Coordinates of C-alpha atoms in Angstrom, one line a residue:
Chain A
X1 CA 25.4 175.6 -44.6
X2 CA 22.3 175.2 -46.8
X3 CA 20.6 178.4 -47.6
X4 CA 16.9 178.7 -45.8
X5 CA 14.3 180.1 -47.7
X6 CA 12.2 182.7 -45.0
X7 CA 10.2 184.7 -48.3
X8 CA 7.2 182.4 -48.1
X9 CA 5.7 186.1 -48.4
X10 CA 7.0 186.4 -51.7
X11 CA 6.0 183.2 -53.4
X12 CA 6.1 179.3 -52.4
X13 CA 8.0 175.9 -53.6
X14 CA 4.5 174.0 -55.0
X15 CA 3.6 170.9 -52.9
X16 CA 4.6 167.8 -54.2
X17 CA 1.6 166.2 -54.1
X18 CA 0.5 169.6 -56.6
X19 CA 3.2 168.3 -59.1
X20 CA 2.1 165.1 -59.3
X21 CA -1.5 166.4 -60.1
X22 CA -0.7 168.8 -62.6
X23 CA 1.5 166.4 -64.4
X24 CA -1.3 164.5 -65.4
X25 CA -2.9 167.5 -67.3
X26 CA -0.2 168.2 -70.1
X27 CA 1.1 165.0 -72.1
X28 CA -0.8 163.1 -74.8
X29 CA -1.8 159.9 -72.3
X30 CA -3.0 163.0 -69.9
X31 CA -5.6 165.3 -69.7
X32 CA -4.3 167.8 -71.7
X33 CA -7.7 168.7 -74.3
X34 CA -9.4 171.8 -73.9
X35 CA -11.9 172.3 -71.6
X36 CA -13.7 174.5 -74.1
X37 CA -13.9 171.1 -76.3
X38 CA -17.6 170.4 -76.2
X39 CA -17.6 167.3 -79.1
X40 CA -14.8 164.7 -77.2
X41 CA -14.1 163.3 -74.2
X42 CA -10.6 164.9 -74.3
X43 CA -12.1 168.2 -73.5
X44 CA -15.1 166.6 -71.4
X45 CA -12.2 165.0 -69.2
X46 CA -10.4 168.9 -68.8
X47 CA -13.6 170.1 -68.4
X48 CA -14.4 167.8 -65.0
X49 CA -10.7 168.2 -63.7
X50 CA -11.0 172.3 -64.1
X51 CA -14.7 172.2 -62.7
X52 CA -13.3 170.0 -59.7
X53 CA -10.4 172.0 -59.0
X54 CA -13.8 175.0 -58.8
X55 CA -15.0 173.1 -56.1
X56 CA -11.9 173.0 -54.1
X57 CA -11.2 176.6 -54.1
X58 CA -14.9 177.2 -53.5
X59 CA -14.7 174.9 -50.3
X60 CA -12.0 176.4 -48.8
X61 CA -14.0 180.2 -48.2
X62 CA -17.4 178.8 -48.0
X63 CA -19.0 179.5 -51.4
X64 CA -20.9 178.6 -54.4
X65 CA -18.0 177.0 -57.1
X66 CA -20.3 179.4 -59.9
X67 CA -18.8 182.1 -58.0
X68 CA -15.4 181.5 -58.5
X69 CA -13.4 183.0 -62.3
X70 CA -10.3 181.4 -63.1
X71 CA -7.6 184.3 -63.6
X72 CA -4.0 184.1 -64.2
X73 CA -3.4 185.5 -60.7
X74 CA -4.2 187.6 -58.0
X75 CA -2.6 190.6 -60.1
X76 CA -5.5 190.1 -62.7
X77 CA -7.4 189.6 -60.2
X78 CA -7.5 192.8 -58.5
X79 CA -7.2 194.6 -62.3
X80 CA -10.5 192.7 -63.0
X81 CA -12.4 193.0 -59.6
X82 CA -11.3 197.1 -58.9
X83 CA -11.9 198.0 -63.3
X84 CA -14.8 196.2 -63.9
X85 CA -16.6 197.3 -61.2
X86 CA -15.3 200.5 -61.4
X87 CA -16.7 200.8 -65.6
X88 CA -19.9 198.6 -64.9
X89 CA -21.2 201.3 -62.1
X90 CA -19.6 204.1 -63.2
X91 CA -23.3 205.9 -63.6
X92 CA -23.6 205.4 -60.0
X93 CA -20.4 207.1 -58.5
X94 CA -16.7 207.2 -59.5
X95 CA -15.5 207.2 -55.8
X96 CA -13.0 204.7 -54.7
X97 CA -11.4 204.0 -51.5
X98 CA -8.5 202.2 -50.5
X99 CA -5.4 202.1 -48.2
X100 CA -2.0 203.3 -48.5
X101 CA -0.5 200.1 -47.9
X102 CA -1.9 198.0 -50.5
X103 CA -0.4 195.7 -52.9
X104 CA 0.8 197.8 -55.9
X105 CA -1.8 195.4 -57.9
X106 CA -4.1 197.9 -56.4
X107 CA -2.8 201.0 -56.0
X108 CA -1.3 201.4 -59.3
X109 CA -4.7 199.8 -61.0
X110 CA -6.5 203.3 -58.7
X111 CA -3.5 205.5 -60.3
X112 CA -4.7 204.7 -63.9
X113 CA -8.8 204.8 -62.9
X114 CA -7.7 208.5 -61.5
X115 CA -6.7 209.2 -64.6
X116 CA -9.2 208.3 -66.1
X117 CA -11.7 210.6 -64.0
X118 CA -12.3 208.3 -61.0
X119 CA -11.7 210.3 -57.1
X120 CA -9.7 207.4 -55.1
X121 CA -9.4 208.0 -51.0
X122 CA -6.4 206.4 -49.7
X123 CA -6.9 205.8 -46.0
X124 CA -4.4 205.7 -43.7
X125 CA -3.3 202.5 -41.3
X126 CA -3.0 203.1 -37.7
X127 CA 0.8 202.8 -36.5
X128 CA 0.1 198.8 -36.4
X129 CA -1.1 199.1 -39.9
X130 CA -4.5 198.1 -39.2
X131 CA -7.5 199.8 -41.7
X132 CA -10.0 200.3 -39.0
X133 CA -13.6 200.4 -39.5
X134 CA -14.6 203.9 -38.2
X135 CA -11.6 205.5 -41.1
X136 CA -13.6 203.6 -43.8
X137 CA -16.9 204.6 -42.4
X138 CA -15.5 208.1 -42.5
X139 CA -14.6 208.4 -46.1
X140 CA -17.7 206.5 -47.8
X141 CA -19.7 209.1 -49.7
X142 CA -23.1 208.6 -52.0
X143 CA -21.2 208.2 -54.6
X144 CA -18.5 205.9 -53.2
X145 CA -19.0 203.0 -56.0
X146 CA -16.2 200.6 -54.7
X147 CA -13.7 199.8 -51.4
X148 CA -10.8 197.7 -52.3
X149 CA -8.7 196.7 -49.2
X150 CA -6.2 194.0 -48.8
X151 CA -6.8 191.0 -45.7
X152 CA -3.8 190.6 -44.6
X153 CA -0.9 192.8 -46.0
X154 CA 2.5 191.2 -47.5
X155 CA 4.7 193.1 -46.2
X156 CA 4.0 193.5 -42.3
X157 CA 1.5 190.8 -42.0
X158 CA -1.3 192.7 -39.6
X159 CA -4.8 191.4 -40.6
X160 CA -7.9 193.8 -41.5
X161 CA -11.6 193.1 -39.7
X162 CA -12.9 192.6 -43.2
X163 CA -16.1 191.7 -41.6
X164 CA -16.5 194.9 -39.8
X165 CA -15.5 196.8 -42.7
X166 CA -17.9 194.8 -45.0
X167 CA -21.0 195.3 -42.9
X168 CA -20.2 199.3 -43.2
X169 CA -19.5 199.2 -47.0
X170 CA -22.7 197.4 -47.4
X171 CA -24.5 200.0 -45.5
X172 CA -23.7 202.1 -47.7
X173 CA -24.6 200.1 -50.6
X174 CA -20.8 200.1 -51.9
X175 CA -19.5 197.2 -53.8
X176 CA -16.7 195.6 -51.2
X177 CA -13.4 194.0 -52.5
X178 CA -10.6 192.3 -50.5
X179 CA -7.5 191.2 -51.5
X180 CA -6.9 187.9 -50.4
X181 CA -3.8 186.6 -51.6
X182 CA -1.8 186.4 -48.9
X183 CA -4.6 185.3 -46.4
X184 CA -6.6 182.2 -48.2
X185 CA -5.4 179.3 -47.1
X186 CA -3.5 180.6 -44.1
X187 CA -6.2 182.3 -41.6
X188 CA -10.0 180.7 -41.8
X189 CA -12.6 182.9 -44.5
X190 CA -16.0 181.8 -44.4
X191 CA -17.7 184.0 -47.2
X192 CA -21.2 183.2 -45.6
X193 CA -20.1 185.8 -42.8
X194 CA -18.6 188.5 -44.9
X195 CA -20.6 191.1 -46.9
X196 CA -17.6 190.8 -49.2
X197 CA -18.7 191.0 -53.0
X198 CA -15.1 190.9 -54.5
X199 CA -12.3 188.6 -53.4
X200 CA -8.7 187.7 -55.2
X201 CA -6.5 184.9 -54.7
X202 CA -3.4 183.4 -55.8
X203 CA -2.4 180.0 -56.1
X204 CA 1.7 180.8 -55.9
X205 CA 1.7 182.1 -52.3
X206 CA -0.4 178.9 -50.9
X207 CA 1.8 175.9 -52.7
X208 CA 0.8 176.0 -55.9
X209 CA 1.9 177.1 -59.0
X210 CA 2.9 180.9 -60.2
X211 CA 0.4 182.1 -63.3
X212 CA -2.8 181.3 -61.7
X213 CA -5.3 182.9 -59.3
X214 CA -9.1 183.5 -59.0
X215 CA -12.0 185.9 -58.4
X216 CA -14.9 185.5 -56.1
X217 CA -17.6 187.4 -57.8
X218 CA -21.0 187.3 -55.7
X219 CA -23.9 186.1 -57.0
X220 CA -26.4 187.0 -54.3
X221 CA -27.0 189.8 -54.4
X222 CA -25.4 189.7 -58.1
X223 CA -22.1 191.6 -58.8
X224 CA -21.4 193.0 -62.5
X225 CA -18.6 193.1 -63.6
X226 CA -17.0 194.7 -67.1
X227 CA -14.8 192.1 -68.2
X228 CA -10.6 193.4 -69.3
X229 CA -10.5 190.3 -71.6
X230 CA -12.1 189.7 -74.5
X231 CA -12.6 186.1 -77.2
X232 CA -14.2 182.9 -76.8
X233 CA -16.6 183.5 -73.9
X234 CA -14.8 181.0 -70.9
X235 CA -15.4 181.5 -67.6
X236 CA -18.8 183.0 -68.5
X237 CA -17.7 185.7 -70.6
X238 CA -16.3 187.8 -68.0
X239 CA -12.3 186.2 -68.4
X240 CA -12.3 185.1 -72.1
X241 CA -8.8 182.7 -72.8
X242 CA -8.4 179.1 -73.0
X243 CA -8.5 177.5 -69.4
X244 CA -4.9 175.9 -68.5
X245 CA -5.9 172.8 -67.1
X246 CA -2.4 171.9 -65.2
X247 CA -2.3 175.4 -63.7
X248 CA -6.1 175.5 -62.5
X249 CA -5.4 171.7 -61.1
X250 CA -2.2 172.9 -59.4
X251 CA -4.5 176.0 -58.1
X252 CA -7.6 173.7 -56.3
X253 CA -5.2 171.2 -54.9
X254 CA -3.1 173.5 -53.0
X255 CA -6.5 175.0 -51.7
X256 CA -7.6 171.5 -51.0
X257 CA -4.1 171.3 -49.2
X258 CA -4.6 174.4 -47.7
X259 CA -7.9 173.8 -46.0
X260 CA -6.6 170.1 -44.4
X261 CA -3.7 171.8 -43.1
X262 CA -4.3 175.3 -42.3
X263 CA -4.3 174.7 -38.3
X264 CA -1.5 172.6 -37.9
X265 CA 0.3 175.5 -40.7
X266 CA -0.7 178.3 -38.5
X267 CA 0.5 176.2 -35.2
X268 CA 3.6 176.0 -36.7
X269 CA 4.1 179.9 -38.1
X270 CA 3.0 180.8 -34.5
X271 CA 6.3 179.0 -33.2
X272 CA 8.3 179.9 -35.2
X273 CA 7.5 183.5 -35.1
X274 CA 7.9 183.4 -31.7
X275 CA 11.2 181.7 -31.2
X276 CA 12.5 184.4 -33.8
X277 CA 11.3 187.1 -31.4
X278 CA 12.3 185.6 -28.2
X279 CA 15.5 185.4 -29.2
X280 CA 15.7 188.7 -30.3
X281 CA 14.1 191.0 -28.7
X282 CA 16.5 191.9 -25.8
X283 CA 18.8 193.3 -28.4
X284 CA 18.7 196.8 -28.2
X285 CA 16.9 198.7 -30.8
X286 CA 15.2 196.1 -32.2
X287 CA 11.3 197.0 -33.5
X288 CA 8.1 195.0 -34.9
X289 CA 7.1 197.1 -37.8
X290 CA 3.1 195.8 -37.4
X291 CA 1.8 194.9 -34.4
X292 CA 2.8 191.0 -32.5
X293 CA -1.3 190.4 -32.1
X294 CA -3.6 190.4 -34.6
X295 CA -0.8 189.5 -37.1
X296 CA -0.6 186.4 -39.4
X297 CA 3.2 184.7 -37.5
X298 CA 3.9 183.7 -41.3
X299 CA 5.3 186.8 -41.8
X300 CA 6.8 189.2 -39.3
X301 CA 8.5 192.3 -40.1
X302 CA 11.8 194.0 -37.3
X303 CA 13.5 196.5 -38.2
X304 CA 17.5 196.8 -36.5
X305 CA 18.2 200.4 -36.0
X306 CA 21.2 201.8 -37.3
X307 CA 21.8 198.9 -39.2
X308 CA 20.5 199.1 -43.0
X309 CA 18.3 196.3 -44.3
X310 CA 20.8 194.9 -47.7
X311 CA 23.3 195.3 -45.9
X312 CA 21.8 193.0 -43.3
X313 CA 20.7 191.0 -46.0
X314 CA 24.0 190.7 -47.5
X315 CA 25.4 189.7 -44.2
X316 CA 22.9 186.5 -44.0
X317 CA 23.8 185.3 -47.3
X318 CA 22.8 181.6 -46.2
X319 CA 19.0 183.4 -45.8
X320 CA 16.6 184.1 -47.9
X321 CA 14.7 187.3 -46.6
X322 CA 13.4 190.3 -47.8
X323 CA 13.7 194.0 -46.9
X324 CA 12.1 197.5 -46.9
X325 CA 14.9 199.1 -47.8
X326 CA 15.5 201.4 -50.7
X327 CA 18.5 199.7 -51.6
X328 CA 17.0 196.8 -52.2
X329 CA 13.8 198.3 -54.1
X330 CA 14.9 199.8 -58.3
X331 CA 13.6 202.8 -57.0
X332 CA 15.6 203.8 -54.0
X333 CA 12.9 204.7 -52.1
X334 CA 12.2 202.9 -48.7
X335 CA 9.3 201.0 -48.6
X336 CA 6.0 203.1 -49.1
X337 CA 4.0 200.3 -46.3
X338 CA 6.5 200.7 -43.4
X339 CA 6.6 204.7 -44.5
X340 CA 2.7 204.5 -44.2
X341 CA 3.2 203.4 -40.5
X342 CA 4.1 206.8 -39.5
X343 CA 7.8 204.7 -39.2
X344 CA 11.0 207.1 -39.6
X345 CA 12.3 206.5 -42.6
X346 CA 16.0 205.1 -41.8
X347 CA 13.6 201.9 -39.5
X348 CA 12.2 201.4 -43.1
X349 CA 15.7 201.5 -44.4
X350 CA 16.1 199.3 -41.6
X351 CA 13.4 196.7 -42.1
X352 CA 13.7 192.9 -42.3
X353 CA 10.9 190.6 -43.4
X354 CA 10.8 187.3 -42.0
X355 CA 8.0 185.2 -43.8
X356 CA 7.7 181.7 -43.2
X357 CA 5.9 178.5 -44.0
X358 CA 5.4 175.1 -44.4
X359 CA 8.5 173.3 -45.1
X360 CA 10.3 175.5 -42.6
X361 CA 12.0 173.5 -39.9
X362 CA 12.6 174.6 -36.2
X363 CA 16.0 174.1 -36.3
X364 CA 16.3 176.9 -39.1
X365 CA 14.5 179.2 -37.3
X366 CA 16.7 178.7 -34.0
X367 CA 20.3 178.8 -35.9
X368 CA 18.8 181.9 -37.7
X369 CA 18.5 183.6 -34.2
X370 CA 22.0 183.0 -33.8
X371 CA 23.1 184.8 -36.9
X372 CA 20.9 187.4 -37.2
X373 CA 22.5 188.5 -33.3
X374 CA 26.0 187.8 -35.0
X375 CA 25.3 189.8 -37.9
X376 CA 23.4 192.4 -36.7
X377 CA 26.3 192.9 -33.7
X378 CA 28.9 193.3 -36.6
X379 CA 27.2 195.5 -39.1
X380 CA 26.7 197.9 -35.8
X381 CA 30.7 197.4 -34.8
X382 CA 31.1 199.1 -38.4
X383 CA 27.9 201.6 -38.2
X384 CA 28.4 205.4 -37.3
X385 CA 24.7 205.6 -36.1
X386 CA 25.6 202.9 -34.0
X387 CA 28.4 204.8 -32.4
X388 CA 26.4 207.8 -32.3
X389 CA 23.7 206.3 -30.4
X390 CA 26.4 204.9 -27.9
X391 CA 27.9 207.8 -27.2
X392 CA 24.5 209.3 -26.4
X393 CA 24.1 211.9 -29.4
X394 CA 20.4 212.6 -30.3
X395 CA 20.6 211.3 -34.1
X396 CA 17.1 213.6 -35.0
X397 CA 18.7 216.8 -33.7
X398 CA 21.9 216.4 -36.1
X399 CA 22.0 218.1 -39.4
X400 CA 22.6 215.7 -42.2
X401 CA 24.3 217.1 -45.0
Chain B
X1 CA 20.4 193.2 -58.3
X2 CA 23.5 191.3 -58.0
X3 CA 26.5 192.9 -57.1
X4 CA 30.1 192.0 -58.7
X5 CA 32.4 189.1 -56.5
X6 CA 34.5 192.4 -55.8
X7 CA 31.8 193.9 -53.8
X8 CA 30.5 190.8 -52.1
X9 CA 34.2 190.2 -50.9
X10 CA 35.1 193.6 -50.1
X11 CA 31.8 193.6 -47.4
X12 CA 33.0 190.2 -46.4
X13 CA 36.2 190.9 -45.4
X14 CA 35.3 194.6 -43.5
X15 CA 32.8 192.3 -41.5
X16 CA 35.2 189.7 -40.6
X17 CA 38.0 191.5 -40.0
X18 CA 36.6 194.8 -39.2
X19 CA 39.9 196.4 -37.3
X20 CA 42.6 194.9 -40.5
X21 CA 39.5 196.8 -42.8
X22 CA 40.4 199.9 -41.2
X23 CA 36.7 200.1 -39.4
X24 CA 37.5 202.3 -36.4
X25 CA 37.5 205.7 -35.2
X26 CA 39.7 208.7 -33.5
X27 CA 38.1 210.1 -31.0
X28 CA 38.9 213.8 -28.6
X29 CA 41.7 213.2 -26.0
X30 CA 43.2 210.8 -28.4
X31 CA 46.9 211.3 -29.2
X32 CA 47.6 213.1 -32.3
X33 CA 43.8 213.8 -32.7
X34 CA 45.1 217.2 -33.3
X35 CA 46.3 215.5 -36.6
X36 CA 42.8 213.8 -38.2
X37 CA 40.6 215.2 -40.6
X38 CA 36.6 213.7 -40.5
X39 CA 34.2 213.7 -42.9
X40 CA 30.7 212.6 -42.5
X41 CA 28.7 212.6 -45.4
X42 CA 24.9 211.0 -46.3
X43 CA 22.3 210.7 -43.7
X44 CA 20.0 208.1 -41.8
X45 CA 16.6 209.6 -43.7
X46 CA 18.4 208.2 -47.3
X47 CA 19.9 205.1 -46.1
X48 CA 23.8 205.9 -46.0
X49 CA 25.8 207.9 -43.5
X50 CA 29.9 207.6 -44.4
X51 CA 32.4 208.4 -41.2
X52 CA 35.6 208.8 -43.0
X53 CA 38.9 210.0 -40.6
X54 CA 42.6 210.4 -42.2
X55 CA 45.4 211.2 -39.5
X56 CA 48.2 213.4 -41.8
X57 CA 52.3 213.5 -41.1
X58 CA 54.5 216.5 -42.5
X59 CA 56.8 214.7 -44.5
X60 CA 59.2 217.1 -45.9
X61 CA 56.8 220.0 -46.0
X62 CA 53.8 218.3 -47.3
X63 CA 51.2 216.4 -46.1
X64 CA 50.4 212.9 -46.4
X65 CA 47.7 210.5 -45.0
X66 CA 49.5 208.3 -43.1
X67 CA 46.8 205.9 -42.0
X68 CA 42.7 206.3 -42.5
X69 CA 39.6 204.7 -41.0
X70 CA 35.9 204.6 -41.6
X71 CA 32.9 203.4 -40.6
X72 CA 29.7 203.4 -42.4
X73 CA 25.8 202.6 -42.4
X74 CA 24.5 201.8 -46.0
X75 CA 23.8 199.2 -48.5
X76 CA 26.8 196.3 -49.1
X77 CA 27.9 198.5 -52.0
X78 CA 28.8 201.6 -49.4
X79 CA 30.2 199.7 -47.2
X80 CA 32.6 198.1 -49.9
X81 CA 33.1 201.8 -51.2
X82 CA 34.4 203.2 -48.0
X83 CA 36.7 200.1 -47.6
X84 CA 38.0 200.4 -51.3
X85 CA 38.3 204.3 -50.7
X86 CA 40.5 203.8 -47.2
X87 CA 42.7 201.2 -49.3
X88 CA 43.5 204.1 -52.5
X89 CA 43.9 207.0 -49.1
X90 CA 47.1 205.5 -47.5
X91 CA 50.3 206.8 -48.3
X92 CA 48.8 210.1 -50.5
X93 CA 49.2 213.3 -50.1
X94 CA 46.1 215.4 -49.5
X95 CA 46.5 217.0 -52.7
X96 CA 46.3 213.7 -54.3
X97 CA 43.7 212.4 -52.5
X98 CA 41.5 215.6 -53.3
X99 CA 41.8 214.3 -56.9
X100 CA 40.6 211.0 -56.1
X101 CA 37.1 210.4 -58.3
X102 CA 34.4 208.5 -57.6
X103 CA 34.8 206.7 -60.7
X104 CA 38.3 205.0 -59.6
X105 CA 35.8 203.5 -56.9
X106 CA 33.3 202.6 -59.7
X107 CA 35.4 201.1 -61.7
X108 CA 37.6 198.8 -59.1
X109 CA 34.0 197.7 -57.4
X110 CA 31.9 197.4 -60.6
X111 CA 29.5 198.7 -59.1
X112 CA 26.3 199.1 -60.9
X113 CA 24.8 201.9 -62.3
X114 CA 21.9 202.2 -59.8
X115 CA 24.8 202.5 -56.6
X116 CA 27.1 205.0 -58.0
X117 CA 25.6 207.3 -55.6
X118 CA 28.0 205.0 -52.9
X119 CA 31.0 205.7 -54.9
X120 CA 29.9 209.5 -55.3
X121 CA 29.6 209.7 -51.3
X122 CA 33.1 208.8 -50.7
X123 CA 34.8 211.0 -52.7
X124 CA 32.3 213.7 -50.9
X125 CA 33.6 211.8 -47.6
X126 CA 37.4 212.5 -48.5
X127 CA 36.5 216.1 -49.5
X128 CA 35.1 216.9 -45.7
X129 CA 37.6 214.9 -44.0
X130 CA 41.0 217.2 -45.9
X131 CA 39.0 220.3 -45.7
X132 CA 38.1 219.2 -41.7
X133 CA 41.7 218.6 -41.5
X134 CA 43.3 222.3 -43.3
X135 CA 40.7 224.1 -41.2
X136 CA 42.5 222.2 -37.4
X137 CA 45.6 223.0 -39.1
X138 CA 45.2 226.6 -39.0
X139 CA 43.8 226.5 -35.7
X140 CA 47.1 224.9 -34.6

C-alpha cells in the first residue's frame, strides 16, 4: 500500500505546472538577473516576471498589486505585519488583542512585544473555536493599537467572520490584521469587503513553494509600517533583500492556480470530508474537535476517546496525518488549540487531524475509513480506558495517581 | 521523532496479535484471581494510563510470576514498554522483578530520551501490581 499524504494542513507538493514556471527563473538561458538590476534587460526581464507574479496574488483577494510585499513566508509575515505596526504606533496605544488559538507565528511574536512593554488580550474561542465579534468588541480599548486574528485556524479548520470583526476594529480606529495562510486560495477573500489593513499569506500551503509568502499592506486609508529588515530598499523599503525570482514566480502561479480552481477544490474537500465522517461517526466516542459548519472540509479535526493520537498515528503507518497529542509535540504538552476549546485534555491527547487537498483521490479517503475503524477497534482491544468505559466506571471520578 | 525498528515492531506485534502479546485482563470471580497483583499507573489528563496484572505460584516457598498481562493507553513507545516489561516479568520471582529498572526497558527499546517517562511508568506499574499482590496475600 502506497502511503496517502492527508497533512495538506501542514504544507503542499507544488503544482506541476509551478515547477515548470519556476524553472525558468534560475539557469543562465533563464531569467535568473536581479530584479533590482536597473541597467540590463537581465534584471528588467526578473523585474516583469516578479511584478507579474504581484498581479496574480493581488487578483486572487481583490486588491491593488502596490499593496502586496514579497516576504519569505507567512511567518515573516505576521513578524512584519503584528511588530511594525506595533513600533510605528506605539505613541498611540500598546494594546494588542488576539486569540488563544493562533498560529505560534503570532502568539509567540505577542510574547516578545509583552516583553517589551506592549498589554496583549488573548480572547477566548467559543467551544467550536470560533472568535466571535461581540468577544472582540469587548476587549478593544482607546488604546488598543492592533487585532491580529487568524481566518481560518490550522489545526481545527473553523473559519473567523473577519468581516464582522473588521467593521468593529475599524470602529474603533484599530489597525486590523488576519492571518491568512491557511485560507487564500481555499475559501473566496475579496479585500474590497473587508476593513482588513493587514493580511499574511503563504505560498507552501496553496501548491507552491516553501520560503515564500506575502503581506497585504493597505494603502487606503495608508497603513505604516516599521520595517524588521534593513539594506537595499526592495519592496519599497519596508522588506529590504534581494527578490528570489523562482520563489515569487512559484508564489503568483499557485495563486493564479488557486483562484481557477478554488470551487471545484472546495467541491472536492467537501466530499471527502464527508465520506471520512460518514463512515465514522457511528463509532462510539468519536468527536469533531471544531464545529462540521462553518469549517473549511480541507481540514477536519476527531478525536477517538481512549485511544491516544501517536499511537493512532503509529497504527496508520500507510497515512500521513497529524495529531494533538503531546507525544507527538517536543514539548509533551497536548495541543494548546484543542485545550483552548474548553476540550478535556486526554480528547486532545486524543486528536487526529485529517487535512486534505487537491491531489487527494476518493478512493484514499474511502479505504482510509476502513483502517482508521480497524485501527482505532484495536488500539481500544489493548486500552484500559477503553475497558473502563465498558464496564461503566466514570473515568472523571477516578483518582489518577 | 522516529522511534527505533524495536519499538515500531514491538507495537506491531501487540496490535496484531494482541492475546500472544499478553494484552488481557483478570477480572473478580475469575479463578485464582485471589492470586493477581494490579497496578495501574499514569492517567488520561497526561496521555498514558499502564494496567499491569501478574498472577503469582508458591513454588517451593517463594513466589514467582507465573504468567502477566497488560493493557495500556499511551504513545507507541508505552505500549511497546508494557509489552517489553510483560516479556522480562515471566518466570521471576517478585523479589526479582521489584529490582527490574526502567533502564533495562530503555535500553532493549532504544527508546529516546524524550519517552523515558514510558519506561519509568512500567517499572512504577510492576511496583503497584507486587505490592497489590503482598497486600491480597495477607488478606488471605
Amino acid at each position: 500500500m502506497n502511503t496517502y499524504y492527508f497533512d495538506y494542513a501542514s504544507t503542499t507538493p507544488v503544482d506541476s505546472l509551478v515547477v515548470d514556471k519556476m524553472k525558468e527563473c534560475l539557469s543562465v538561458d533563464g531569467a535568473f538577473g536581479n530584479s533590482g538590476s536597473r541597467s540590463h534587460v537581465f534584471g528588467w526581464k526578473a523585474e516583469e516576471l516578479v511584478e507579474e507574479a504581484r498581479v496574480n496574488v493581488a487578483n486572487l483577494i481583490n486588491c491593488d498589486p502596490r499593496e502586496i510585499i514579497w516576504t519569505s513566508g507567512a511567518t515573516e509575515s505576521d513578524n512584519l505585519a503584528i511588530k511594525g505596526a506595533a513600533y510605528f504606533y506605539s505613541d498611540k496605544g500598546k494594546h494588542i488583542i488576539t486569540s488563544k488559538i493562533e498560529h505560534k507565528a503570532v502568539l509567540d511574536v505577542c510574547r516578545q512585544l509583552e516583553s517589551e512593554s506592549y498589554e496583549v488580550t488573548y480572547l477566548e474561542p467559543n467551544n467550536d473555536g470560533i472568535i466571535t465579534p461581540e468577544s472582540v468588541e469587548a476587549a478593544l480599548r482607546e488604546d488598543t493599537v492592533l487585532v491580529s486574528l487568524m481566518h481560518i485556524n490550522n489545526e481545527i479548520g473553523v473559519i473567523n467572520d473577519i468581516e464582522a470583526i473588521g467593521k468593529i476594529v475599524k470602529q474603533n480606529g484599530s489597525i486590523f490584521h488576519v492571518d491568512a495562510a491557511q485560507s487564500a486560495g481555499k475559501i473566496p477573500i475579496d479585500i474590497e469587503n473587508l476593513e482588513v489593513d493587514l493580511m499574511s499569506f503563504s505560498a507552501h500551503k496553496i501548491y507552491g513553494p516553501k520560503g515564500i509568502g506575502a503581506l497585504y499592506i493597505r494603502r487606503k486609508p495608508r497603513v505604516r509600517l516599521q520595517p524588521l529588515f534593513h539594506g537595499g530598499g526592495q519592496e519599497r523599503g519596508i522588506r529590504a533583500g534581494t527578490l528570489p525570482t523562482h520563489q515569487i514566480v512559484g508564489m503568483g502561479e499557485a495563486f493564479k492556480l488557486a483562484k481557477e480552481k478554488m470551487s471545484e477544490d472546495f467541491k472536492n474537500l467537501s466530499k471527502y470530508r464527508d465520506i471520512l465522517w460518514n463512515g465514522l461517526k457511528d463509532m462510539e466516542e468519536v468527536y469533531i474537535n471544531g464545529a462540521i459548519d462553518n469549517t473549511f472540509p480541507g481540514i477536519f479535526n476527531m478525536s477517538f476517546n481512549f485511544v491516544e493520537g501517536e499511537s493512532l498515528i503509529m497504527a496508520l503507518k500507510n497515512i500521513a496525518v497529524s495529531s494533538g497529542s503531546a507525544c507527538t509535540s517536543a514539548s509533551l504538552e497536548p495541543s494548546y488549540v484543542l485545550r483552548a476549546l474548553g476540550r478535556k485534555d486526554e480528547l486532545a491527547h486524543s486528536s487526529i487531524r485529517f487535512s486534505f487537498g487537491r491531489f487527494t483521490k476518493e478512493q484514499e479517503v474511502k479505504q482510509t475509513v476502513e483502517l482508521v475503524k480497524d485501527s482505532v477497534n484495536k488500539l481500544r482491544e489493548i486500552s484500559p480506558l477503553w475497558e473502563m468505559y465498558q464496564d461503566g466506571v466514570d473515568l472523571d471520578k477516578i483518582e489518577w495517581a | 521523532m522516529a522511534y527505533s525498528q524495536k519499538v515500531v515492531d514491538k507495537f506491531e506485534q501487540t496490535l496484531k496479535n494482541p492475546k500472544e502479546a499478553s494484552v488481557g485482563r483478570w477480572k473478580p470471580g475469575d479463578k485464582d484471581f485471589h492470586r493477581v497483583g494490579t497496578g495501574i499507573v499514569g492517567a488520561p489528563a497526561c496521555g498514558d494510563v499502564m494496567k499491569l496484572q501478574i498472577k503469582c505460584e508458591n513454588i517451593d516457598g517463594t513466589n514467582k510470576i507465573v504468567d502477566a498481562k497488560f493493557k495500556t493507553y499511551g504513545c507507541g513507545s508505552a505500549i511497546a514498554s508494557s509489552g517489553e516489561l510483560i516479556d522480562m516479568l515471566k518466570g521471576k520471582t517478585l523479589e526479582e522483578a521489584q529490582n527490574i529498572s526502567n533502564q533495562e526497558i530503555v535500553d532493549i527499546l532504544e527508546l529516546p530520551a524524550i519517552k523515558i517517562h514510558c519506561s519509568v511508568l512500567a517499572e512504577e506499574a510492576i511496583h503497584r501490581a507486587i505490592d497489590d499482590f503482598k497486600s491480597r496475600r495477607n488478606n488471605d
